[in-house]
Amino acid sequence: MAVEEGREAESVRIARLIRDDIVNGTRPQGSKLVERDLANELGVSRVPVRDALKALVAEGLVTPRPRTWAVVREFTKSDIADLQEVRFAMETVTFKLAAQRRTRAGLERLRAVLDAELAAAASGDAATARRIAAEFHECATELAGNHVFDELQVTLRSRMRWLLGQHDDLAKVAEEHRLLYEAIEQRDVAGVEALVLRHLETGRAQQEARAHNAD
């Protein structure tokens, strides 16, 4: 049993490492993920790598191939449009609920995340700024206090983290998060709604600009 528990913990660790590399672009879309090569790279056996890849397939970040390899998922325009629609539907509600239901402890957590993002953006640490920008959205969903949204967030987290990382104007995104935080703090539901719509448009434009520059 102890061996199995250790193996499970190791596969979770490996999945986190590969997931982070995919989300921050270190492992580009379409790149091969070969069990043997990953095991050698990460200094582990092939078993936790195999389990980690299965988990990432389930999360929607990896596409399986025959036998012992896979590829980083290539998100099509249709995939991205679907994710954008889901993001629009969820965030127009969750941010307003966060403004209505936020607690002092929740605001402190959100402020800590915001401060970390602002610092990372100011220093030009793009990978950290993008990761924490996604955490800001996740923390806001927690403030909404809706268990169904929490469950959906868990299901979609990896793909949403990828989508929310598709921006290069770190300062603009962080500043929009600062304005959202202030509106949530003030329980300004109407203000939050307007800011969310602007933020969603910024995200869409940033993603399109990034995709265009990559072509």
Short mmCIF file of C-alpha atoms in Angstrom, two decimals:
data_model
loop_
_atom_site.label_atom_id
_atom_site.label_comp_id
_atom_site.label_asym_id
_atom_site.label_seq_id
_atom_site.Cartn_x
_atom_site.Cartn_y
_atom_site.Cartn_z
CA MET A 1 0.00 0.00 0.00
CA ALA A 2 2.85 2.39 0.87
CA VAL A 3 4.44 1.78 -2.53
CA GLU A 4 1.15 2.49 -4.28
CA GLU A 5 0.64 5.70 -2.29
CA GLY A 6 4.17 6.81 -3.13
CA ARG A 7 3.64 6.00 -6.79
CA GLU A 8 0.41 8.01 -6.81
CA ALA A 9 2.16 11.00 -5.20
CA GLU A 10 4.96 10.74 -7.76
CA SER A 11 2.51 10.69 -10.68
CA VAL A 12 0.76 13.77 -9.28
CA ARG A 13 4.12 15.56 -9.05
CA ILE A 14 5.05 14.60 -12.61
CA ALA A 15 1.64 15.69 -13.88
CA ARG A 16 2.10 19.07 -12.20
CA LEU A 17 5.52 19.57 -13.80
CA ILE A 18 4.30 18.67 -17.29
CA ARG A 19 1.08 20.66 -16.83
CA ASP A 20 3.04 23.78 -15.85
CA ASP A 21 5.31 23.36 -18.88
CA ILE A 22 2.29 23.10 -21.18
CA VAL A 23 0.47 26.07 -19.67
CA ASN A 24 3.51 28.36 -19.79
CA GLY A 25 4.48 27.23 -23.29
CA THR A 26 7.73 25.45 -22.43
CA ARG A 27 6.24 22.38 -24.09
CA PRO A 28 4.57 23.83 -27.22
CA GLN A 29 1.35 22.57 -28.73
CA GLY A 30 1.90 19.49 -30.83
CA SER A 31 5.19 18.53 -29.15
CA LYS A 32 5.75 14.83 -28.42
CA LEU A 33 5.47 13.42 -24.93
CA VAL A 34 7.25 10.06 -24.98
CA GLU A 35 7.14 8.02 -21.77
CA ARG A 36 10.75 6.84 -21.98
CA ASP A 37 12.13 10.30 -22.76
CA LEU A 38 10.10 11.98 -20.01
CA ALA A 39 11.17 9.33 -17.50
CA ASN A 40 14.84 9.96 -18.34
CA GLU A 41 14.37 13.74 -18.27
CA LEU A 42 12.63 13.73 -14.89
CA GLY A 43 14.64 10.94 -13.30
CA VAL A 44 11.73 8.61 -12.61
CA SER A 45 10.38 5.30 -13.86
CA ARG A 46 7.92 5.11 -16.73
CA VAL A 47 4.98 4.10 -14.50
CA PRO A 48 4.36 7.53 -12.88
CA VAL A 49 4.92 9.20 -16.25
CA ARG A 50 2.27 6.97 -17.80
CA ASP A 51 -0.17 7.77 -14.98
CA ALA A 52 0.61 11.50 -15.25
CA LEU A 53 -0.08 11.51 -18.99
CA LYS A 54 -3.41 9.74 -18.42
CA ALA A 55 -4.36 12.47 -15.94
CA LEU A 56 -3.39 15.22 -18.39
CA VAL A 57 -5.43 13.55 -21.14
CA ALA A 58 -8.43 13.65 -18.81
CA GLU A 59 -7.75 17.35 -18.11
CA GLY A 60 -7.80 18.16 -21.83
CA LEU A 61 -4.17 19.25 -22.15
CA VAL A 62 -2.73 16.15 -23.82
CA THR A 63 -3.85 14.07 -26.81
CA PRO A 64 -3.05 10.33 -26.60
CA ARG A 65 -1.28 8.47 -29.37
CA PRO A 66 -0.77 4.71 -29.85
CA ARG A 67 1.43 2.80 -27.44
CA THR A 68 3.77 4.86 -25.22
CA TRP A 69 3.56 8.46 -26.35
CA ALA A 70 1.23 11.42 -26.62
CA VAL A 71 1.33 15.03 -27.80
CA VAL A 72 0.58 18.36 -26.21
CA ARG A 73 -2.92 19.25 -27.32
CA GLU A 74 -3.19 21.63 -30.25
CA PHE A 75 -6.07 23.97 -29.46
CA THR A 76 -8.00 24.76 -32.64
CA LYS A 77 -9.85 28.02 -33.25
CA SER A 78 -13.04 26.14 -32.48
CA ASP A 79 -11.59 24.85 -29.18
CA ILE A 80 -10.60 28.37 -28.17
CA ALA A 81 -13.97 29.81 -29.16
CA ASP A 82 -15.68 27.17 -27.00
CA LEU A 83 -13.46 27.99 -24.03
CA GLN A 84 -14.08 31.71 -24.51
CA GLU A 85 -17.85 31.10 -24.47
CA VAL A 86 -17.62 29.08 -21.26
CA ARG A 87 -15.40 31.72 -19.69
CA PHE A 88 -17.88 34.46 -20.64
CA ALA A 89 -20.81 32.51 -19.19
CA MET A 90 -19.05 31.72 -15.92
CA GLU A 91 -17.23 34.94 -15.20
CA THR A 92 -20.09 37.32 -15.85
CA VAL A 93 -21.85 35.53 -12.98
CA THR A 94 -19.03 34.53 -10.63
CA PHE A 95 -17.45 37.98 -10.37
CA LYS A 96 -20.82 39.56 -9.57
CA LEU A 97 -21.48 36.90 -6.94
CA ALA A 98 -18.00 37.52 -5.53
CA ALA A 99 -18.87 41.20 -5.09
CA GLN A 100 -22.13 40.31 -3.34
CA ARG A 101 -20.80 37.54 -1.10
CA ARG A 102 -17.15 38.35 -0.45
CA THR A 103 -15.87 37.98 3.09
CA ARG A 104 -12.99 39.75 4.78
CA ALA A 105 -10.91 36.58 4.73
CA GLY A 106 -11.75 36.05 1.05
CA LEU A 107 -10.76 39.61 0.20
CA GLU A 108 -7.44 39.14 1.98
CA ARG A 109 -6.72 36.03 -0.12
CA LEU A 110 -7.68 37.84 -3.31
CA ARG A 111 -5.53 40.86 -2.38
CA ALA A 112 -2.53 38.62 -1.72
CA VAL A 113 -2.92 37.02 -5.14
CA LEU A 114 -3.32 40.44 -6.78
CA ASP A 115 -0.21 41.84 -5.08
CA ALA A 116 1.83 38.86 -6.25
CA GLU A 117 0.59 39.32 -9.81
CA LEU A 118 1.32 43.05 -9.80
CA ALA A 119 4.86 42.37 -8.54
CA ALA A 120 5.49 39.68 -11.15
CA ALA A 121 4.14 41.89 -13.95
CA ALA A 122 6.27 44.83 -12.81
CA SER A 123 9.40 42.68 -12.78
CA GLY A 124 8.63 41.19 -16.21
CA ASP A 125 8.34 37.64 -14.86
CA ALA A 126 5.86 36.53 -17.51
CA ALA A 127 5.46 32.88 -16.48
CA THR A 128 4.72 33.81 -12.87
CA ALA A 129 2.45 36.73 -13.80
CA ARG A 130 0.36 34.53 -16.09
CA ARG A 131 0.11 31.73 -13.54
CA ILE A 132 -0.99 34.11 -10.79
CA ALA A 133 -3.42 35.87 -13.15
CA ALA A 134 -5.22 32.53 -13.48
CA GLU A 135 -5.14 32.14 -9.70
CA PHE A 136 -6.87 35.52 -9.38
CA HIS A 137 -9.81 34.18 -11.40
CA GLU A 138 -9.89 30.96 -9.37
CA CYS A 139 -9.85 32.89 -6.10
CA ALA A 140 -12.70 35.12 -7.32
CA THR A 141 -14.72 32.00 -8.12
CA GLU A 142 -14.16 30.79 -4.55
CA LEU A 143 -15.48 34.13 -3.26
CA ALA A 144 -18.67 33.58 -5.27
CA GLY A 145 -19.60 30.81 -2.85
CA ASN A 146 -21.34 28.61 -5.41
CA HIS A 147 -20.43 24.93 -5.07
CA VAL A 148 -21.45 24.07 -8.63
CA PHE A 149 -19.11 26.74 -10.01
CA ASP A 150 -16.39 25.33 -7.75
CA GLU A 151 -16.94 21.88 -9.28
CA LEU A 152 -16.88 23.26 -12.82
CA GLN A 153 -13.69 25.14 -12.03
CA VAL A 154 -11.97 21.92 -10.97
CA THR A 155 -13.07 20.20 -14.19
CA LEU A 156 -11.97 23.08 -16.42
CA ARG A 157 -9.00 24.39 -14.43
CA SER A 158 -6.16 23.18 -16.64
CA ARG A 159 -7.72 24.32 -19.91
CA MET A 160 -8.77 27.65 -18.39
CA ARG A 161 -5.28 28.19 -17.00
CA TRP A 162 -3.96 27.65 -20.52
CA LEU A 163 -6.50 30.10 -21.96
CA LEU A 164 -5.88 32.72 -19.27
CA GLY A 165 -2.15 32.49 -19.96
CA GLN A 166 -2.53 33.56 -23.60
CA HIS A 167 -1.59 37.21 -23.03
CA ASP A 168 1.60 39.25 -23.30
CA ASP A 169 0.52 42.62 -21.85
CA LEU A 170 1.17 41.61 -18.24
CA ALA A 171 0.67 45.11 -16.86
CA LYS A 172 -2.71 45.64 -18.54
CA VAL A 173 -4.14 42.37 -17.28
CA ALA A 174 -2.82 43.00 -13.76
CA GLU A 175 -4.28 46.52 -13.76
CA GLU A 176 -7.69 45.23 -14.82
CA HIS A 177 -7.50 42.72 -11.97
CA ARG A 178 -6.72 45.59 -9.58
CA LEU A 179 -9.83 47.43 -10.71
CA LEU A 180 -11.92 44.28 -10.35
CA TYR A 181 -10.57 43.76 -6.83
CA GLU A 182 -11.53 47.30 -5.84
CA ALA A 183 -15.05 46.87 -7.23
CA ILE A 184 -15.46 43.55 -5.41
CA GLU A 185 -14.18 45.11 -2.19
CA GLN A 186 -16.75 47.91 -2.52
CA ARG A 187 -19.55 45.48 -3.41
CA ASP A 188 -20.05 47.48 -6.60
CA VAL A 189 -21.94 44.81 -8.58
CA ALA A 190 -22.73 47.09 -11.54
CA GLY A 191 -19.11 48.21 -11.68
CA VAL A 192 -17.90 44.62 -11.55
CA GLU A 193 -20.17 43.66 -14.43
CA ALA A 194 -18.80 46.45 -16.65
CA LEU A 195 -15.20 45.61 -15.70
CA VAL A 196 -15.69 41.91 -16.37
CA LEU A 197 -17.01 42.61 -19.86
CA ARG A 198 -14.00 44.82 -20.55
CA HIS A 199 -11.66 42.19 -19.12
CA LEU A 200 -13.18 39.45 -21.26
CA GLU A 201 -12.66 41.58 -24.35
CA THR A 202 -9.05 42.24 -23.33
CA GLY A 203 -8.49 38.51 -22.93
CA ARG A 204 -9.96 37.74 -26.34
CA ALA A 205 -7.92 40.46 -28.04
CA GLN A 206 -4.71 39.41 -26.29
CA GLN A 207 -5.21 35.78 -27.28
CA GLU A 208 -5.82 36.71 -30.91
CA ALA A 209 -2.77 38.99 -30.98
CA ARG A 210 -0.61 36.24 -29.50
CA ALA A 211 -1.87 33.68 -32.00
CA HIS A 212 -1.26 36.12 -34.88
CA ASN A 213 2.32 36.82 -33.71
CA ALA A 214 2.99 33.10 -33.48
CA ASP A 215 1.98 32.50 -37.13
#
